[in-house]
C-alpha cells in the first residue's frame, strides 16, 4: 500500500497480516537509509521475509517500510517540525524527514480496523534504529521499540573523527568507514547535554541491540547507557555475528535462508521482548 505522509506525498509499505480476525498487534520494520520506493519494499518482503514469518507465527501483523532519503545532519540543523497554515493549506518550517514518514505510517495503521491501535511496535536496524530513537523522543504513539545496531551518531550529537571525511564533490559526510568501537571514545565526542535532552522525553520501552565486532559498537552501547542513566525503561543485548543486520536474514543465491543459531536466538529475543510489551497470547 501507499501511505500519505505529513506533506501529502506517499511512502510505500508492504503489510502482512496473520490468519484470523484480529485486531492484531503490528510491528513496523525499517532498515538503513531511505529511497528505493515500492520496488525496494517488494524485494524486502521477498528476500528479507524470514523475520516477518517469525512475527506472523507469533501473532503479529508486520510491515516493511520505505521512507524518503536521509538528509545529512537534517535532524540536527532543521530542528523540530513546526506545522502551520497558509491560505487554508499546510505550511511547515522545513520539509519532513524520513523518521517523520514512519510516524505517518504509525498513524495510518492505527486506523486500520484489523489492527490494534494500542499495540504498535517498531524494529529499526542501523539508521532505522536511530529512527526509533528520533521517533520515540518526539512521538508517543508506539508501545515498544527495538533499536538494533542503532547508528545513532546524529541523535547523540556526535562529532566524528578523521575516519569520517567529507566527500570532495558533494561536501557531505562519508560515514561508511566511521570507527567508534570504544564507549569512552564516543562519550568524549558527543554533546552529552543535548543527547540527554533528546532522551529525556522518551516514554517508550526500548531494547537496544549491539554487535560485538561492529565498528560502531561504542555508539550502540553508549546509546543504551545514556537511556539507562536517564532512568528510561531500556534493555541491552549484544551478539557476535558477522552480518550487520543479523536480525533480518537475507535469502542466499539459491533462494534459501541460511539462518544460524545466533540469528535464531536474536530473533527469539526480539519477539520475547515484543510479547512482554504488546501482551500477545501464545
mmCIF file of C-alpha atoms in Angstrom:
data_model
loop_
_atom_site.group_PDB
_atom_site.id
_atom_site.type_symbol
_atom_site.label_atom_id
_atom_site.label_comp_id
_atom_site.label_asym_id
_atom_site.label_seq_id
_atom_site.Cartn_x
_atom_site.Cartn_y
_atom_site.Cartn_z
ATOM 1 C CA UNK A 1 0.000 0.000 0.000
ATOM 2 C CA UNK A 2 0.949 3.661 -0.235
ATOM 3 C CA UNK A 3 0.574 5.806 2.878
ATOM 4 C CA UNK A 4 0.168 9.583 2.805
ATOM 5 C CA UNK A 5 2.895 11.379 4.735
ATOM 6 C CA UNK A 6 2.773 14.704 6.526
ATOM 7 C CA UNK A 7 3.297 16.805 3.408
ATOM 8 C CA UNK A 8 0.839 14.896 1.207
ATOM 9 C CA UNK A 9 3.377 12.734 -0.628
ATOM 10 C CA UNK A 10 3.186 8.956 -0.365
ATOM 11 C CA UNK A 11 5.517 6.338 1.073
ATOM 12 C CA UNK A 12 5.369 2.582 0.277
ATOM 13 C CA UNK A 13 4.569 -0.121 2.823
ATOM 14 C CA UNK A 14 4.485 -3.919 2.480
ATOM 15 C CA UNK A 15 1.985 -5.226 5.054
ATOM 16 C CA UNK A 16 1.333 -8.843 6.043
ATOM 17 C CA UNK A 17 -1.374 -9.986 8.456
ATOM 18 C CA UNK A 18 -1.732 -13.297 10.359
ATOM 19 C CA UNK A 19 -4.591 -15.703 9.759
ATOM 20 C CA UNK A 20 -7.618 -14.801 11.858
ATOM 21 C CA UNK A 21 -9.913 -11.901 12.551
ATOM 22 C CA UNK A 22 -7.819 -9.616 14.741
ATOM 23 C CA UNK A 23 -7.432 -6.909 15.738
ATOM 24 C CA UNK A 24 -3.753 -7.786 15.614
ATOM 25 C CA UNK A 25 -0.747 -6.036 17.121
ATOM 26 C CA UNK A 26 1.577 -4.763 14.403
ATOM 27 C CA UNK A 27 5.341 -4.424 14.157
ATOM 28 C CA UNK A 28 6.874 -1.987 11.666
ATOM 29 C CA UNK A 29 10.278 -2.872 10.203
ATOM 30 C CA UNK A 30 12.819 -0.331 8.994
ATOM 31 C CA UNK A 31 16.440 -0.707 7.966
ATOM 32 C CA UNK A 32 19.068 1.671 6.676
ATOM 33 C CA UNK A 33 18.719 4.833 4.671
ATOM 34 C CA UNK A 34 15.594 5.593 2.655
ATOM 35 C CA UNK A 35 14.781 5.642 -1.016
ATOM 36 C CA UNK A 36 14.065 2.806 -3.396
ATOM 37 C CA UNK A 37 10.292 3.092 -3.407
ATOM 38 C CA UNK A 38 7.859 0.213 -3.790
ATOM 39 C CA UNK A 39 10.444 -1.864 -5.674
ATOM 40 C CA UNK A 40 12.583 -1.867 -2.511
ATOM 41 C CA UNK A 41 9.583 -2.925 -0.391
ATOM 42 C CA UNK A 42 8.756 -5.798 -2.744
ATOM 43 C CA UNK A 43 12.360 -7.046 -2.636
ATOM 44 C CA UNK A 44 12.432 -6.815 1.156
ATOM 45 C CA UNK A 45 9.201 -8.774 1.571
ATOM 46 C CA UNK A 46 10.518 -11.411 -0.844
ATOM 47 C CA UNK A 47 14.151 -11.627 0.235
ATOM 48 C CA UNK A 48 14.158 -10.371 3.843
ATOM 49 C CA UNK A 49 10.932 -12.027 4.872
ATOM 50 C CA UNK A 50 12.308 -14.510 7.398
ATOM 51 C CA UNK A 51 11.730 -12.239 10.386
ATOM 52 C CA UNK A 52 8.284 -11.380 9.038
ATOM 53 C CA UNK A 53 7.435 -15.101 9.021
ATOM 54 C CA UNK A 54 8.519 -15.455 12.634
ATOM 55 C CA UNK A 55 6.431 -12.423 13.609
ATOM 56 C CA UNK A 56 3.390 -13.783 11.770
ATOM 57 C CA UNK A 57 3.763 -17.116 13.573
ATOM 58 C CA UNK A 58 3.828 -15.207 16.868
ATOM 59 C CA UNK A 59 0.546 -13.475 16.036
ATOM 60 C CA UNK A 60 1.820 -10.135 14.762
ATOM 61 C CA UNK A 61 0.925 -8.220 11.663
ATOM 62 C CA UNK A 62 4.127 -6.744 10.274
ATOM 63 C CA UNK A 63 5.229 -4.403 7.532
ATOM 64 C CA UNK A 64 8.410 -3.441 5.747
ATOM 65 C CA UNK A 65 8.609 0.341 5.393
ATOM 66 C CA UNK A 66 10.337 2.658 2.987
ATOM 67 C CA UNK A 67 10.685 6.362 3.517
ATOM 68 C CA UNK A 68 12.376 9.363 1.992
ATOM 69 C CA UNK A 69 16.159 9.538 1.775
ATOM 70 C CA UNK A 70 18.117 10.624 4.822
ATOM 71 C CA UNK A 71 19.218 14.260 4.872
ATOM 72 C CA UNK A 72 22.765 14.607 6.171
ATOM 73 C CA UNK A 73 22.507 16.441 9.515
ATOM 74 C CA UNK A 74 18.914 17.369 8.686
ATOM 75 C CA UNK A 75 17.813 16.360 12.173
ATOM 76 C CA UNK A 76 20.459 18.472 13.899
ATOM 77 C CA UNK A 77 20.150 21.508 11.655
ATOM 78 C CA UNK A 78 16.422 21.517 10.953
ATOM 79 C CA UNK A 79 15.039 21.413 14.472
ATOM 80 C CA UNK A 80 11.552 20.237 15.382
ATOM 81 C CA UNK A 81 8.976 20.291 12.619
ATOM 82 C CA UNK A 82 6.531 23.163 13.087
ATOM 83 C CA UNK A 83 3.171 22.867 11.365
ATOM 84 C CA UNK A 84 1.183 25.933 10.451
ATOM 85 C CA UNK A 85 -1.261 27.075 7.807
ATOM 86 C CA UNK A 86 -1.237 29.464 4.863
ATOM 87 C CA UNK A 87 -4.188 30.197 2.567
ATOM 88 C CA UNK A 88 -6.088 27.288 4.056
ATOM 89 C CA UNK A 89 -3.322 24.730 3.422
ATOM 90 C CA UNK A 90 -0.435 23.333 5.425
ATOM 91 C CA UNK A 91 2.772 25.288 5.986
ATOM 92 C CA UNK A 92 5.920 23.811 7.532
ATOM 93 C CA UNK A 93 9.163 25.373 8.740
ATOM 94 C CA UNK A 94 11.066 22.596 6.913
ATOM 95 C CA UNK A 95 10.412 19.505 4.839
ATOM 96 C CA UNK A 96 9.523 16.357 6.810
ATOM 97 C CA UNK A 97 12.389 13.951 7.415
ATOM 98 C CA UNK A 98 12.489 10.186 6.996
ATOM 99 C CA UNK A 99 11.616 9.348 10.612
ATOM 100 C CA UNK A 100 8.517 11.527 10.305
ATOM 101 C CA UNK A 101 7.400 9.363 7.384
ATOM 102 C CA UNK A 102 7.434 6.441 9.812
ATOM 103 C CA UNK A 103 5.330 8.429 12.267
ATOM 104 C CA UNK A 104 2.813 8.961 9.455
ATOM 105 C CA UNK A 105 2.760 5.205 8.833
ATOM 106 C CA UNK A 106 2.156 4.522 12.533
ATOM 107 C CA UNK A 107 -0.798 6.893 12.493
ATOM 108 C CA UNK A 108 -2.133 5.221 9.341
ATOM 109 C CA UNK A 109 -2.021 1.649 10.646
ATOM 110 C CA UNK A 110 -3.723 2.718 13.868
ATOM 111 C CA UNK A 111 -6.820 3.410 11.756
ATOM 112 C CA UNK A 112 -6.930 0.037 10.009
ATOM 113 C CA UNK A 113 -9.832 -1.945 11.511
ATOM 114 C CA UNK A 114 -7.950 -5.253 11.697
ATOM 115 C CA UNK A 115 -5.026 -3.777 13.672
ATOM 116 C CA UNK A 116 -4.906 -2.795 17.343
ATOM 117 C CA UNK A 117 -4.018 0.912 17.636
ATOM 118 C CA UNK A 118 -2.694 0.413 21.166
ATOM 119 C CA UNK A 119 -0.235 -2.331 20.200
ATOM 120 C CA UNK A 120 2.182 -0.891 17.650
ATOM 121 C CA UNK A 121 5.819 -1.959 17.889
ATOM 122 C CA UNK A 122 8.895 -0.767 15.992
ATOM 123 C CA UNK A 123 12.018 -2.627 14.913
ATOM 124 C CA UNK A 124 14.681 -0.437 13.351
ATOM 125 C CA UNK A 125 18.136 -1.564 12.272
ATOM 126 C CA UNK A 126 21.194 0.650 11.674
ATOM 127 C CA UNK A 127 19.844 4.026 10.522
ATOM 128 C CA UNK A 128 16.399 2.541 11.128
ATOM 129 C CA UNK A 129 17.489 2.005 14.747
ATOM 130 C CA UNK A 130 18.385 5.670 15.074
ATOM 131 C CA UNK A 131 14.968 6.474 13.618
ATOM 132 C CA UNK A 132 13.386 4.559 16.529
ATOM 133 C CA UNK A 133 15.151 6.935 18.918
ATOM 134 C CA UNK A 134 14.149 10.048 16.983
ATOM 135 C CA UNK A 135 10.547 8.861 16.762
ATOM 136 C CA UNK A 136 10.155 7.971 20.433
ATOM 137 C CA UNK A 137 11.826 11.219 21.508
ATOM 138 C CA UNK A 138 9.067 13.251 19.825
ATOM 139 C CA UNK A 139 6.104 10.909 19.461
ATOM 140 C CA UNK A 140 4.454 8.633 21.995
ATOM 141 C CA UNK A 141 2.138 6.536 19.858
ATOM 142 C CA UNK A 142 4.253 3.367 19.727
ATOM 143 C CA UNK A 143 4.005 0.852 22.548
ATOM 144 C CA UNK A 144 7.527 -0.567 22.267
ATOM 145 C CA UNK A 145 10.670 -0.209 20.160
ATOM 146 C CA UNK A 146 13.735 -2.255 19.221
ATOM 147 C CA UNK A 147 16.814 -0.285 18.144
ATOM 148 C CA UNK A 148 19.098 -2.891 16.546
ATOM 149 C CA UNK A 149 22.661 -1.728 15.893
ATOM 150 C CA UNK A 150 21.406 1.866 16.004
ATOM 151 C CA UNK A 151 23.631 4.232 14.026
ATOM 152 C CA UNK A 152 22.591 6.987 16.414
ATOM 153 C CA UNK A 153 25.552 9.310 15.956
ATOM 154 C CA UNK A 154 23.316 12.213 14.888
ATOM 155 C CA UNK A 155 20.823 11.607 17.713
ATOM 156 C CA UNK A 156 23.727 11.665 20.188
ATOM 157 C CA UNK A 157 25.158 14.798 18.508
ATOM 158 C CA UNK A 158 28.482 13.064 17.897
ATOM 159 C CA UNK A 159 31.352 14.938 16.265
ATOM 160 C CA UNK A 160 33.139 12.358 14.080
ATOM 161 C CA UNK A 161 36.885 11.966 13.940
ATOM 162 C CA UNK A 162 39.170 11.690 10.905
ATOM 163 C CA UNK A 163 37.535 8.389 9.884
ATOM 164 C CA UNK A 164 34.616 10.462 8.530
ATOM 165 C CA UNK A 165 35.908 12.659 5.687
ATOM 166 C CA UNK A 166 33.843 14.995 3.550
ATOM 167 C CA UNK A 167 33.087 13.933 0.013
ATOM 168 C CA UNK A 168 35.095 16.409 -2.022
ATOM 169 C CA UNK A 169 32.388 16.717 -4.667
ATOM 170 C CA UNK A 170 29.186 16.858 -2.582
ATOM 171 C CA UNK A 171 30.666 18.143 0.715
ATOM 172 C CA UNK A 172 28.541 15.549 2.513
ATOM 173 C CA UNK A 173 29.981 13.360 5.253
ATOM 174 C CA UNK A 174 31.140 9.847 4.359
ATOM 175 C CA UNK A 175 30.239 7.894 7.484
ATOM 176 C CA UNK A 176 30.627 4.410 5.983
ATOM 177 C CA UNK A 177 34.119 3.948 7.449
ATOM 178 C CA UNK A 178 33.499 5.592 10.829
ATOM 179 C CA UNK A 179 35.140 3.718 13.701
ATOM 180 C CA UNK A 180 33.571 4.226 17.099
ATOM 181 C CA UNK A 181 34.248 0.942 18.880
ATOM 182 C CA UNK A 182 35.059 2.201 22.381
ATOM 183 C CA UNK A 183 32.431 3.740 24.644
ATOM 184 C CA UNK A 184 35.000 6.135 26.122
ATOM 185 C CA UNK A 185 35.801 7.485 22.655
ATOM 186 C CA UNK A 186 32.115 8.001 21.881
ATOM 187 C CA UNK A 187 31.473 9.662 25.239
ATOM 188 C CA UNK A 188 34.278 12.100 24.532
ATOM 189 C CA UNK A 189 32.847 13.159 21.167
ATOM 190 C CA UNK A 190 29.111 13.560 21.841
ATOM 191 C CA UNK A 191 27.170 16.538 23.153
ATOM 192 C CA UNK A 192 26.005 14.736 26.283
ATOM 193 C CA UNK A 193 23.680 17.508 27.412
ATOM 194 C CA UNK A 194 21.897 17.610 24.058
ATOM 195 C CA UNK A 195 21.719 13.819 23.842
ATOM 196 C CA UNK A 196 20.182 13.615 27.320
ATOM 197 C CA UNK A 197 17.719 16.382 26.469
ATOM 198 C CA UNK A 198 16.530 14.329 23.493
ATOM 199 C CA UNK A 199 16.397 11.169 25.599
ATOM 200 C CA UNK A 200 14.513 12.882 28.435
ATOM 201 C CA UNK A 201 11.214 12.900 26.528
ATOM 202 C CA UNK A 202 11.291 9.190 25.608
ATOM 203 C CA UNK A 203 8.465 7.215 27.235
ATOM 204 C CA UNK A 204 8.542 4.091 25.079
ATOM 205 C CA UNK A 205 10.215 0.902 26.398
ATOM 206 C CA UNK A 206 13.264 0.130 24.247
ATOM 207 C CA UNK A 207 15.525 -2.811 23.571
ATOM 208 C CA UNK A 208 18.948 -1.758 22.243
ATOM 209 C CA UNK A 209 20.886 -4.441 20.374
ATOM 210 C CA UNK A 210 24.619 -4.383 19.709
ATOM 211 C CA UNK A 211 27.020 -6.421 17.575
ATOM 212 C CA UNK A 212 30.339 -7.402 19.105
ATOM 213 C CA UNK A 213 32.532 -6.866 16.020
ATOM 214 C CA UNK A 214 30.821 -3.762 14.656
ATOM 215 C CA UNK A 215 32.845 -0.591 14.117
ATOM 216 C CA UNK A 216 30.016 1.357 15.798
ATOM 217 C CA UNK A 217 29.627 -0.876 18.863
ATOM 218 C CA UNK A 218 30.664 2.047 21.062
ATOM 219 C CA UNK A 219 27.728 4.067 19.715
ATOM 220 C CA UNK A 220 25.314 1.175 20.265
ATOM 221 C CA UNK A 221 26.431 0.696 23.858
ATOM 222 C CA UNK A 222 26.570 4.417 24.660
ATOM 223 C CA UNK A 223 23.003 4.771 23.385
ATOM 224 C CA UNK A 224 21.902 2.123 25.857
ATOM 225 C CA UNK A 225 23.946 3.540 28.741
ATOM 226 C CA UNK A 226 22.547 7.054 28.337
ATOM 227 C CA UNK A 227 18.996 5.716 28.214
ATOM 228 C CA UNK A 228 19.661 3.668 31.352
ATOM 229 C CA UNK A 229 21.297 6.581 33.147
ATOM 230 C CA UNK A 230 18.296 8.755 32.293
ATOM 231 C CA UNK A 231 16.028 6.245 34.033
ATOM 232 C CA UNK A 232 14.318 5.015 30.871
ATOM 233 C CA UNK A 233 12.793 1.553 30.531
ATOM 234 C CA UNK A 234 15.541 0.013 28.445
ATOM 235 C CA UNK A 235 17.327 -3.306 27.996
ATOM 236 C CA UNK A 236 20.587 -4.250 26.291
ATOM 237 C CA UNK A 237 21.698 -7.349 24.440
ATOM 238 C CA UNK A 238 24.626 -7.880 22.096
ATOM 239 C CA UNK A 239 25.519 -10.759 19.772
ATOM 240 C CA UNK A 240 28.684 -11.826 17.996
ATOM 241 C CA UNK A 241 27.751 -12.198 14.332
ATOM 242 C CA UNK A 242 29.487 -11.302 11.033
ATOM 243 C CA UNK A 243 26.379 -9.760 9.404
ATOM 244 C CA UNK A 244 25.407 -6.169 10.017
ATOM 245 C CA UNK A 245 21.653 -6.524 10.329
ATOM 246 C CA UNK A 246 21.712 -10.090 11.646
ATOM 247 C CA UNK A 247 18.104 -9.842 12.882
ATOM 248 C CA UNK A 248 16.957 -9.563 9.252
ATOM 249 C CA UNK A 249 18.320 -12.670 7.469
ATOM 250 C CA UNK A 250 18.606 -12.412 3.672
ATOM 251 C CA UNK A 251 17.998 -15.167 1.116
ATOM 252 C CA UNK A 252 21.167 -16.544 -0.412
ATOM 253 C CA UNK A 253 21.790 -17.001 -4.133
ATOM 254 C CA UNK A 254 19.933 -20.330 -4.015
ATOM 255 C CA UNK A 255 16.820 -18.607 -2.694
ATOM 256 C CA UNK A 256 17.071 -20.128 0.788
ATOM 257 C CA UNK A 257 17.502 -18.564 4.218
ATOM 258 C CA UNK A 258 20.677 -19.857 5.879
ATOM 259 C CA UNK A 259 19.848 -18.750 9.414
ATOM 260 C CA UNK A 260 22.365 -19.680 12.098
ATOM 261 C CA UNK A 261 21.915 -20.214 15.849
ATOM 262 C CA UNK A 262 22.905 -16.654 16.734
ATOM 263 C CA UNK A 263 20.301 -15.181 14.406
ATOM 264 C CA UNK A 264 17.637 -17.556 15.696
ATOM 265 C CA UNK A 265 18.469 -16.588 19.272
ATOM 266 C CA UNK A 266 18.432 -12.871 18.441
ATOM 267 C CA UNK A 267 15.068 -13.064 16.670
ATOM 268 C CA UNK A 268 13.601 -15.042 19.585
ATOM 269 C CA UNK A 269 14.932 -12.384 21.968
ATOM 270 C CA UNK A 270 13.241 -9.652 19.946
ATOM 271 C CA UNK A 271 9.907 -11.468 19.808
ATOM 272 C CA UNK A 272 10.051 -12.277 23.530
ATOM 273 C CA UNK A 273 10.600 -8.584 24.201
ATOM 274 C CA UNK A 274 7.714 -7.588 21.962
ATOM 275 C CA UNK A 275 5.486 -10.177 23.643
ATOM 276 C CA UNK A 276 6.150 -8.725 27.065
ATOM 277 C CA UNK A 277 5.130 -5.234 25.999
ATOM 278 C CA UNK A 278 2.454 -5.951 23.428
ATOM 279 C CA UNK A 279 0.927 -8.745 25.542
ATOM 280 C CA UNK A 280 0.495 -11.263 22.776
ATOM 281 C CA UNK A 281 -1.084 -14.523 23.885
ATOM 282 C CA UNK A 282 0.589 -17.663 22.528
#
